[in-house]
XYZ file of C-alpha atoms in Angstrom:
654
model
C 9.407 -62.015 -28.978
C 11.993 -59.759 -27.130
C 14.224 -61.434 -24.582
C 13.530 -60.662 -20.839
C 16.739 -58.829 -20.578
C 15.800 -56.449 -23.340
C 12.280 -55.808 -21.841
C 13.851 -55.236 -18.423
C 16.311 -52.822 -19.794
C 13.452 -50.871 -21.497
C 11.458 -50.882 -18.330
C 14.469 -49.729 -16.342
C 15.201 -47.169 -18.942
C 11.537 -45.928 -18.674
C 11.576 -45.732 -15.112
C 14.703 -43.877 -14.802
C 13.402 -41.408 -17.604
C 10.190 -40.976 -15.525
C 12.075 -40.545 -12.242
C 14.213 -38.050 -13.999
C 11.352 -36.121 -15.250
C 9.849 -36.090 -11.666
C 13.084 -34.874 -10.218
C 13.331 -32.234 -12.922
C 9.857 -31.114 -12.411
C 10.360 -31.119 -8.543
C 13.511 -29.155 -8.999
C 11.684 -26.648 -11.226
C 8.878 -26.387 -8.618
C 11.057 -26.097 -5.728
C 14.264 -24.185 -6.967
C 12.944 -22.125 -9.840
C 9.357 -21.521 -9.217
C 9.291 -22.200 -5.617
C 8.760 -18.694 -4.469
C 5.880 -18.033 -6.785
C 3.950 -21.148 -5.770
C 4.806 -20.406 -1.963
C 3.228 -16.879 -2.396
C 0.378 -18.275 -4.230
C -0.191 -20.803 -1.339
C 0.153 -18.049 1.046
C -2.284 -15.696 -0.487
C -4.786 -18.507 -0.683
C -4.627 -19.524 2.922
C -4.017 -16.202 4.459
C -5.681 -12.683 4.301
C -4.538 -9.413 5.636
C -7.264 -7.499 7.520
C -7.450 -3.985 8.488
C -8.049 -3.542 12.215
C -10.263 -0.445 12.613
C -9.291 2.185 15.130
C -11.678 3.465 17.691
C -12.943 6.949 16.812
C -12.440 9.425 19.613
C -15.188 10.763 21.717
C -16.848 14.055 21.626
C -17.765 15.316 25.080
C -19.296 18.429 26.447
C -17.574 20.560 28.778
C -18.729 18.654 31.818
C -17.889 15.315 30.695
C -21.156 14.218 29.049
C -20.557 12.036 25.913
C -22.180 13.661 22.912
C -20.840 11.121 20.283
C -18.969 7.909 20.931
C -17.699 4.856 19.381
C -18.591 1.394 20.974
C -17.602 -2.003 19.760
C -20.316 -4.242 18.617
C -20.434 -7.830 17.222
C -21.780 -9.849 14.329
C -22.102 -13.623 14.780
C -21.529 -16.481 12.443
C -22.022 -20.257 13.205
C -20.375 -23.248 11.152
C -22.755 -26.087 11.984
C -20.421 -28.763 10.833
C -17.802 -27.726 13.520
C -20.317 -27.702 16.380
C -19.665 -30.519 18.963
C -23.107 -30.522 20.454
C -25.572 -28.789 17.958
C -28.639 -28.899 20.011
C -26.863 -27.193 22.935
C -25.074 -24.663 20.915
C -28.454 -23.540 19.237
C -30.022 -23.122 22.691
C -27.042 -20.918 23.829
C -26.976 -19.015 20.713
C -30.567 -18.221 20.674
C -30.428 -17.356 24.645
C -27.498 -14.922 24.020
C -28.691 -13.288 20.940
C -32.320 -13.124 22.020
C -33.425 -14.986 18.889
C -36.222 -17.715 18.606
C -34.667 -20.987 19.487
C -36.677 -22.850 16.642
C -35.191 -20.411 14.152
C -31.624 -21.049 15.323
C -32.299 -24.785 15.136
C -33.477 -24.580 11.698
C -30.756 -22.508 10.442
C -28.115 -24.976 11.900
C -29.835 -27.894 10.461
C -30.162 -26.376 6.851
C -27.446 -24.080 6.284
C -23.610 -24.569 5.996
C -23.025 -21.059 7.533
C -25.604 -19.406 9.842
C -24.955 -15.526 9.988
C -26.521 -13.056 12.537
C -25.596 -9.528 11.639
C -27.041 -7.920 15.072
C -24.891 -5.940 15.935
C -24.685 -7.391 19.498
C -23.004 -6.087 22.498
C -19.914 -7.692 24.134
C -22.232 -8.638 26.850
C -24.495 -10.649 24.603
C -21.640 -12.572 22.742
C -19.491 -13.274 25.888
C -21.186 -16.420 26.751
C -20.973 -17.843 23.324
C -17.778 -16.687 21.652
C -15.816 -19.490 23.080
C -17.917 -22.238 21.671
C -16.165 -24.178 19.044
C -17.908 -23.313 15.546
C -19.141 -19.822 16.739
C -17.347 -16.902 15.317
C -17.766 -13.176 16.687
C -16.532 -10.485 14.418
C -15.998 -7.163 16.044
C -17.019 -3.921 14.624
C -17.247 -0.273 15.689
C -20.438 1.796 15.512
C -20.885 5.553 16.209
C -23.543 6.214 18.989
C -24.991 9.582 19.920
C -26.102 9.170 23.651
C -27.457 12.702 23.767
C -29.765 11.736 20.988
C -30.797 15.034 19.141
C -29.131 17.485 21.386
C -26.986 19.814 19.296
C -27.182 17.178 16.500
C -27.063 19.561 13.762
C -23.726 20.891 15.095
C -22.248 17.609 16.287
C -22.956 16.157 12.980
C -22.692 12.508 11.599
C -20.173 10.042 10.321
C -20.152 8.028 7.002
C -20.423 4.218 6.967
C -16.672 4.133 6.530
C -16.308 5.887 9.884
C -15.202 9.137 8.647
C -16.877 12.425 9.444
C -19.631 13.453 7.084
C -20.851 16.734 8.457
C -20.693 19.160 11.438
C -17.997 18.870 14.170
C -17.516 15.081 12.988
C -16.188 16.357 9.829
C -14.477 19.512 11.131
C -12.449 17.634 13.703
C -12.201 14.384 11.681
C -8.177 14.545 11.638
C -8.194 14.634 15.494
C -10.979 12.070 16.052
C -9.816 9.631 13.591
C -7.349 6.935 14.734
C -4.703 4.993 12.941
C -5.730 1.511 11.664
C -3.824 -1.616 12.630
C -3.262 -4.832 10.568
C -3.477 -8.479 11.244
C -2.870 -11.842 9.140
C -5.578 -14.487 9.613
C -5.807 -18.036 8.047
C -8.873 -19.123 6.036
C -10.115 -22.169 4.194
C -10.180 -22.506 0.410
C -13.847 -21.531 0.382
C -12.802 -18.358 2.161
C -14.108 -18.933 5.502
C -11.918 -17.719 8.507
C -10.351 -20.456 10.570
C -10.498 -20.427 14.414
C -6.833 -19.640 14.693
C -5.094 -16.694 16.581
C -4.497 -14.012 14.207
C -0.986 -12.708 13.896
C -1.091 -8.796 14.523
C 1.198 -6.967 12.446
C 0.304 -3.291 13.973
C -1.966 -2.595 16.693
C -4.776 0.019 15.922
C -4.225 3.355 17.715
C -7.600 5.114 19.005
C -8.401 8.586 17.989
C -8.032 11.566 20.360
C -10.992 12.656 22.364
C -12.205 16.140 22.121
C -13.840 18.182 24.719
C -16.218 20.903 23.475
C -17.179 24.130 25.025
C -20.959 23.131 24.758
C -22.878 22.984 28.237
C -25.385 20.185 27.697
C -27.763 21.738 30.365
C -27.676 25.033 28.688
C -28.008 23.419 25.320
C -31.082 21.753 26.324
C -32.567 24.961 27.753
C -31.855 26.853 24.602
C -33.231 24.179 22.246
C -36.455 23.815 24.343
C -37.161 27.573 24.523
C -36.517 28.034 20.847
C -38.915 25.159 20.144
C -41.481 26.790 22.367
C -41.246 30.170 20.845
C -41.352 28.827 17.247
C -44.512 26.985 18.239
C -46.136 29.864 19.728
C -45.417 32.289 16.937
C -45.764 29.669 14.258
C -42.290 30.888 13.015
C -40.240 29.498 10.087
C -37.328 28.900 12.366
C -34.765 30.658 14.620
C -31.255 30.496 16.193
C -29.825 30.876 19.666
C -26.069 31.488 20.215
C -24.659 31.835 23.861
C -21.023 32.429 24.524
C -18.509 33.472 27.260
C -17.503 37.072 26.222
C -14.060 36.703 27.619
C -12.914 33.200 26.444
C -14.839 33.079 23.316
C -16.185 29.640 24.361
C -19.554 28.637 22.773
C -21.620 27.385 25.604
C -24.717 26.692 23.485
C -25.814 27.036 19.790
C -29.430 25.927 18.853
C -30.939 26.218 15.386
C -34.473 25.148 13.786
C -35.524 25.562 10.442
C -38.795 24.525 8.661
C -38.276 22.471 5.465
C -40.493 22.522 2.395
C -42.792 19.877 3.901
C -43.394 22.012 7.055
C -41.252 19.885 9.264
C -38.947 21.448 11.860
C -35.270 20.244 11.362
C -32.017 21.341 12.956
C -29.523 22.654 10.276
C -26.724 24.518 11.644
C -27.897 28.018 10.284
C -26.315 30.025 13.042
C -22.909 29.505 11.271
C -24.208 29.473 7.708
C -27.200 31.392 6.969
C -26.578 35.177 7.305
C -29.657 37.822 7.772
C -29.942 41.529 7.868
C -29.511 42.349 11.679
C -31.837 45.328 11.750
C -31.658 47.380 14.907
C -29.240 45.100 16.846
C -26.575 46.590 14.497
C -27.457 50.280 15.669
C -25.080 49.791 18.432
C -22.082 49.466 16.272
C -22.802 52.803 14.423
C -23.195 54.368 17.926
C -19.869 52.881 18.811
C -18.088 54.481 15.895
C -19.685 57.732 16.609
C -18.501 57.734 20.373
C -15.026 56.235 19.425
C -14.310 59.068 17.116
C -15.864 61.765 19.127
C -18.340 62.795 16.784
C -21.224 62.730 19.421
C -21.312 63.606 23.079
C -24.107 63.026 25.732
C -25.714 66.425 25.034
C -26.001 66.166 21.221
C -29.479 65.804 19.778
C -31.399 65.448 16.540
C -34.938 65.934 15.559
C -36.872 62.686 15.230
C -39.380 64.325 13.033
C -42.287 62.943 14.907
C -41.806 59.383 13.329
C -41.507 60.323 9.627
C -38.416 61.878 7.896
C -38.196 62.593 4.131
C -34.387 62.238 3.554
C -33.471 64.104 0.474
C -30.530 62.387 -1.277
C -30.571 64.585 -4.401
C -32.646 67.330 -6.058
C -35.070 64.560 -7.411
C -34.753 61.713 -4.993
C -36.391 61.524 -1.741
C -36.344 58.580 0.809
C -38.936 58.089 3.571
C -37.643 56.801 6.864
C -40.202 55.724 9.492
C -40.129 54.967 13.128
C -42.585 52.445 14.402
C -42.676 54.284 17.753
C -42.512 57.980 16.695
C -40.692 60.390 18.781
C -41.471 64.118 18.899
C -38.945 65.509 21.387
C -35.077 66.155 20.546
C -33.326 62.707 20.778
C -29.829 61.999 22.086
C -27.688 59.112 20.836
C -28.569 57.121 23.907
C -32.224 57.751 23.399
C -32.080 56.688 19.819
C -30.609 53.307 20.944
C -33.119 52.984 23.960
C -36.108 53.717 21.653
C -34.612 52.111 18.556
C -35.170 55.255 16.441
C -34.404 54.749 12.728
C -34.665 58.477 12.020
C -32.280 59.386 14.822
C -29.656 56.897 14.022
C -29.836 57.706 10.233
C -29.303 61.374 11.132
C -26.546 60.658 13.544
C -24.808 58.307 10.960
C -24.380 60.959 8.531
C -21.637 62.457 10.724
C -19.414 59.608 9.648
C -17.476 59.396 6.423
C -18.305 56.194 4.401
C -14.852 54.878 5.047
C -14.826 55.293 8.980
C -18.181 53.689 9.092
C -17.095 50.817 7.023
C -14.104 50.335 9.179
C -16.107 50.530 12.397
C -18.376 47.607 11.256
C -15.304 45.615 9.819
C -13.604 46.278 13.260
C -16.415 44.252 14.848
C -15.960 41.352 12.508
C -18.700 41.931 10.159
C -18.056 40.706 6.646
C -15.464 38.038 7.533
C -15.573 34.526 8.968
C -15.131 34.379 12.762
C -12.944 31.241 12.470
C -15.066 29.142 14.479
C -14.295 25.249 13.945
C -17.142 24.511 11.784
C -17.382 23.598 8.070
C -18.958 25.884 5.449
C -19.131 28.883 7.812
C -20.189 32.065 5.786
C -18.728 35.495 6.055
C -21.808 37.457 5.603
C -21.804 40.517 3.335
C -20.586 44.086 3.777
C -19.837 45.962 0.639
C -16.855 48.155 0.210
C -17.775 51.860 0.613
C -17.048 52.591 -3.166
C -19.992 50.256 -3.818
C -22.429 52.229 -1.676
C -25.088 54.536 -3.111
C -26.863 57.522 -1.680
C -29.057 55.432 0.818
C -26.207 53.051 1.849
C -25.068 54.869 4.910
C -28.408 55.586 6.604
C -29.477 51.800 5.785
C -26.366 50.544 7.452
C -27.183 52.603 10.486
C -30.519 50.829 10.673
C -29.112 47.481 10.141
C -29.864 47.036 6.532
C -27.727 46.495 3.324
C -25.376 44.144 5.132
C -25.783 40.628 6.444
C -24.364 38.843 9.510
C -24.563 35.446 10.925
C -25.864 34.937 14.382
C -22.319 33.818 15.609
C -20.842 36.954 14.133
C -23.493 39.192 15.893
C -22.706 37.311 19.209
C -18.957 37.929 18.720
C -19.466 41.621 18.126
C -21.673 41.928 21.306
C -19.033 39.977 23.158
C -16.610 42.747 22.452
C -19.058 45.390 23.933
C -19.326 43.068 27.002
C -15.543 42.381 27.694
C -14.356 45.910 27.250
C -13.847 46.281 23.609
C -11.911 43.366 22.427
C -13.065 41.034 19.525
C -12.384 37.570 20.652
C -12.169 34.562 18.372
C -15.026 32.144 19.147
C -14.331 28.336 19.772
C -16.344 25.053 20.008
C -13.223 23.042 21.111
C -11.961 23.418 24.868
C -9.553 20.666 25.093
C -8.121 17.698 23.002
C -6.826 14.580 24.865
C -4.999 11.562 23.693
C -6.503 8.072 24.336
C -4.354 7.905 27.385
C -5.863 10.925 28.777
C -2.969 13.409 28.084
C -3.850 16.984 27.352
C -2.701 17.745 23.940
C -4.439 21.132 23.553
C -6.195 23.394 25.974
C -8.082 26.502 24.616
C -6.938 29.843 25.838
C -8.730 33.077 24.835
C -7.453 34.357 21.559
C -8.078 38.178 21.362
C -7.936 39.317 17.540
C -8.229 43.137 17.917
C -9.488 46.122 20.002
C -12.851 47.292 18.321
C -13.441 50.197 20.763
C -11.859 51.471 24.040
C -13.065 50.293 27.408
C -14.663 53.690 28.119
C -16.858 53.443 24.874
C -17.679 49.779 25.608
C -18.930 50.871 29.070
C -21.114 53.728 27.598
C -22.427 51.241 25.164
C -23.337 48.894 27.935
C -25.166 51.696 29.692
C -27.367 52.217 26.387
C -28.134 48.651 26.440
C -29.247 48.635 30.028
C -31.692 51.400 29.129
C -33.171 49.199 26.443
C -34.182 46.691 28.726
C -35.266 49.407 31.462
C -38.882 50.097 32.369
C -38.738 53.585 31.145
C -39.854 53.167 27.403
C -36.964 50.831 26.075
C -37.942 48.260 23.474
C -36.548 45.269 25.287
C -38.436 45.657 28.654
C -39.783 42.104 28.253
C -36.301 40.821 28.954
C -35.857 42.589 31.977
C -34.839 40.681 35.155
C -35.000 41.832 38.825
C -32.223 44.275 39.512
C -31.390 45.465 35.965
C -28.846 42.440 35.684
C -29.555 42.074 31.910
C -28.719 44.395 29.038
C -29.542 44.000 25.331
C -30.826 45.446 22.036
C -33.833 44.548 20.002
C -34.069 44.185 16.346
C -36.722 43.694 13.579
C -35.862 43.509 10.100
C -37.524 42.474 6.941
C -36.304 39.305 5.313
C -34.865 40.302 1.946
C -33.629 36.885 0.743
C -35.102 35.727 -2.445
C -38.149 33.559 -2.055
C -38.655 34.480 1.624
C -41.014 37.071 3.243
C -41.969 38.162 6.527
C -39.496 39.677 9.300
C -36.693 38.504 11.506
C -37.042 39.288 15.121
C -33.999 39.326 17.163
C -32.477 40.214 20.522
C -28.787 40.443 21.491
C -28.209 40.329 25.310
C -25.440 40.474 27.899
C -25.801 39.058 31.185
C -25.222 40.137 33.930
C -24.342 43.754 32.932
C -21.552 43.846 35.700
C -18.936 41.260 35.251
C -20.623 39.577 32.333
C -20.703 35.836 31.786
C -23.068 35.308 28.863
C -23.630 36.967 25.664
C -26.782 35.679 23.832
C -28.159 36.226 20.342
C -31.690 35.140 19.778
C -33.264 35.308 16.265
C -36.701 34.085 15.163
C -37.508 33.890 11.499
C -40.981 34.992 10.122
C -42.912 34.949 13.314
C -46.562 35.281 12.945
C -49.103 37.518 15.043
C -45.980 39.457 16.358
C -43.056 40.505 14.409
C -41.006 42.737 16.917
C -37.811 41.681 18.502
C -39.002 43.156 21.863
C -42.072 40.935 21.754
C -40.756 37.685 20.190
C -37.122 37.281 20.908
C -36.690 39.272 24.219
C -39.105 37.152 26.342
C -37.044 34.077 25.086
C -33.975 35.483 26.242
C -35.353 36.097 29.765
C -36.807 32.595 29.809
C -33.326 31.210 28.795
C -31.384 33.030 31.463
C -34.049 32.369 34.083
C -34.119 28.630 33.379
C -30.284 28.668 33.449
C -30.156 30.387 36.782
C -32.592 27.963 38.294
C -30.328 24.959 37.126
C -27.464 24.017 39.213
C -25.821 22.087 36.295
C -25.368 25.052 34.009
C -21.923 26.389 33.855
C -22.169 29.701 35.561
C -19.845 31.135 38.196
C -22.382 31.572 40.837
C -19.650 33.071 43.413
C -19.168 35.821 40.676
C -22.961 36.480 40.491
C -23.343 36.594 44.185
C -20.460 39.085 44.557
C -22.118 41.472 42.099
C -25.579 40.918 43.728
C -27.013 39.097 40.868
C -27.676 35.745 42.681
C -27.218 33.999 45.965
C -24.111 32.055 46.496
C -24.354 28.380 45.589
C -24.133 25.548 48.268
C -20.590 24.161 47.763
C -21.815 20.837 48.913
C -24.459 20.796 46.111
C -22.167 22.172 43.254
C -21.111 19.488 41.086
C -17.331 19.126 40.499
C -16.221 20.463 36.996
C -12.897 20.620 35.251
C -10.799 23.637 36.041
C -11.889 26.390 33.503
C -9.219 27.784 30.949
C -7.558 31.013 32.061
C -9.819 34.056 31.761
C -8.099 37.031 30.031
C -8.923 40.239 31.897
C -10.883 43.085 30.205
C -7.656 45.177 29.962
C -6.069 43.279 27.116
C -4.497 44.805 25.145
C -3.530 47.582 27.652
C -6.179 50.372 27.527
C -3.534 52.852 26.688
C -4.214 52.069 22.897
C -7.095 54.341 23.243
C -4.617 57.237 23.764
C -3.344 56.963 20.136
C -0.095 55.038 20.688
C 2.941 55.539 18.400
C 3.654 53.538 15.216
C 4.052 49.715 15.659
C 6.379 47.379 13.461
C 4.571 45.375 10.958
C 5.184 41.625 11.851
C 6.675 39.233 9.440
C 3.949 36.783 8.135
C 5.390 35.391 5.077
C 4.729 31.570 4.712
C 1.822 31.677 7.207
C -1.536 30.382 6.399
C -3.908 33.097 5.552
C -5.987 32.885 8.758
C -2.867 32.974 11.007
C -1.359 35.847 9.069
C -4.394 37.965 9.320
C -4.709 37.174 13.136
C -1.077 38.075 13.640
C -1.634 41.382 12.039
C -4.825 41.906 14.048
C -3.006 41.271 17.203
C -0.821 44.351 16.455
C -3.925 46.488 16.109
C -3.904 46.706 12.150
C -6.886 46.462 9.864
C -6.130 43.998 7.111
C -7.097 43.974 3.402
C -6.474 40.469 1.727
C -5.537 40.011 -1.761
C -5.430 36.443 -3.073
C -5.854 33.309 -1.213
C -3.586 30.611 0.265
C -0.333 31.214 1.994
C 0.925 34.689 2.844
C 3.628 36.106 0.564
C 4.173 39.709 1.656
C 2.478 42.933 3.160
C 2.373 46.243 2.169
C 3.910 48.218 4.065
C 6.484 45.561 4.213
C 7.406 43.579 7.348
C 9.484 45.755 9.681
C 8.111 48.925 8.464
C 6.378 51.040 11.255
C 2.695 51.983 10.981
C 0.180 53.348 13.427
C -2.364 50.893 14.980
C -5.649 51.316 13.094
C -3.877 51.557 9.775
C -4.728 49.248 7.115
C -2.047 46.592 6.025
C -2.594 45.028 2.615
C -1.747 41.161 2.696
C -0.680 39.694 -0.427
C -1.316 35.920 -0.557
C -0.670 33.285 -3.462
C -2.934 34.075 -6.441
C -2.836 37.766 -5.731
C -1.891 40.327 -8.569
C 1.316 41.709 -7.797
C-alpha cells in the first residue's frame, strides 16, 4: 500500500495537470479562438434586419392620392411573458376585433400566438406596450382611388417594387433607400423585447405629382363605359391632353377579354390601329405647307365611286360613303371626309414628301411618354410602298398609330404647328417636400407653319358645323369645338369590325384640350361621327359642368366660351407650369431660314440626341441603338432646317 505522501503527490500532480489543461484550454478559447467564438455568439443572439423604406406617393395634379404606402402591423403574443394573461387576452381581442374566446384559447394552448392582420397603427396602439405583445410594422401599397386610371397607375410586387404601369416606369423615383438595424433574439429565434440598434435610418422615396386630373379621368372613364355598353363594343380609348404643355390630363382604356369581361389594359399607349379619316388632315397639311393646293383648287369626286388605274391591268375602286357630285376643294374634302378627293389630292405629293410630312407629326416613332412598352406604330419607308400606298395613306390606311400619337399630332395643329413631347409627370418632390423636378413644355419640332395650322383648324371647325360636316354630333353652342371623324376597318389578325374615332380641339380659339376618342368594333353603328363624336361632346359638356376639372375658365370667358367662374367657389390648385406661347420656335422658320449648325450629340442617349437634333429643325434617321456616336453631316456642319440628319448609334454599320 502506497504511502500517504505518495498518494498526495499523485493527487497534487493530477490536480495540477488538470488545472493546466483547463488553463491551456481557456487560453486557447480566449486568446486563440476568442474572436471566432465571440462572432458565433453574436450571430446566435443578434440578427440584422432590413428596415423597409416607405415608397413614394403618386398624386394627381390637384393633390389627390392615387397610390400611397401606409404602415400596417402584424401582432404576435408570447403567453409565458404575460403578467396578467386574462386581462391581456381581453385587450388583444378588443383592439384587433377578434373573438375573446379565440384569443383566450390561443394564449392557453400555444407558445406563440400570431395574428397577421394587417392592423393599423390605431388598432395596435393600445396593446403594443403590454409585456409579451409584439407589433411588427410593415408597409402596404394602397390605391385610394380604387380602379381610377388603374391600368396606367399600375401595381407593385410583393417585394414592394414596381410591377407595371407608372409604378414600374417611375420605380427608381418612388423607391426609397432601405435602413438597417440589429436586434436581439433568443436561441429559439424569437425577437426579444429590447430596443434595436439602428445602423442606418431608412429614407423614404420621392413623391410624384402626375399630370392626370382625377375629375376629368372619372368623366372620361364613365363616358367610355357608357359608349361601350350602348354599342356593345369590344373596347376603346380616350386621351385628353394640354396642347401647349403636352400634359396628359386623362387617359382611359377599356378592352374586352376572351371571356367577355371588360378590363383596363393601357392600350392608348401600346395598341396601334389604322387611323382612317382622322389622318386625312396630315395629308392636307403637307399639301398646304408645300403650296401644292390653294383654296380654289378642286377635284372631281366622281359621284362616290372612282376606279383608280394604277397600271394598264390593275384598277382599284375607291368609294365614298357619302357621295359628292360637285367639284370638291381640299377643305370640302376634309369636311365631308371624301376618300376620293383626298386620294386625288395626295397624288400631287411625292412619296418622299408625303412620308416626311407624316413623320414630322410623329407617326412611326414613340412619343417618349413615361410609360413602359409604348409602341411606335408602323409607317413604312417610301421605297416599301406599292402603287396603292400613297392613296391609302391619304385615307388613313397602310400605317398604324396609337391614340397618344394621334393626340400629339392634333395638339400640333391646336398650338400653331409645334409637336410637343407628352408627359404624365408634372412634379417630383423629395420626402421633405422639396421640388426636385417640375415639367416644362418640351417642343420637339415644327411640323407646319402657324398659318397652315390656322387653316387646318378652320377645316376642323367645318367638320363639326351644321352644314354637312361628318362630326356635327360633337357640335357645341357657338362653334367652340373642332374635330375630325374617322372610320376604319380593323385589319389586325383575328379581329374584325371597324374602329370609330374622333379627334377634337376645344375650344377652337385659345385651345385648352385636345381629345382623341376611339371605339373598337361598335355594333349597330360603325361611323366615328355617330359613335365617337357624341362621346366627345359628352365628355366636354360634363367637364364644363364640373368646377373641379382643371380648365382655365377665365380664358374660356375671355374667348366667349364660358361664363367666368366665381373666384370664391374655385378650389385652390398648385400653380401651373409655364405655358409656352404658340410662337415657339419663331414663326420665321416658315420663311425658309438659312443653314443651321448641326449640334454635337456624341455620348448622349438616343432619345436625348434625337430631341437635340429635332430642336434645331432637322429630321432624323437613326442607325443602330444605344448611345450616339456621330452624325452625318458631322457636328458643326451647316444644314438647312428640314434636312435629314443620319444619327449613328452603338451597333450601327459604319
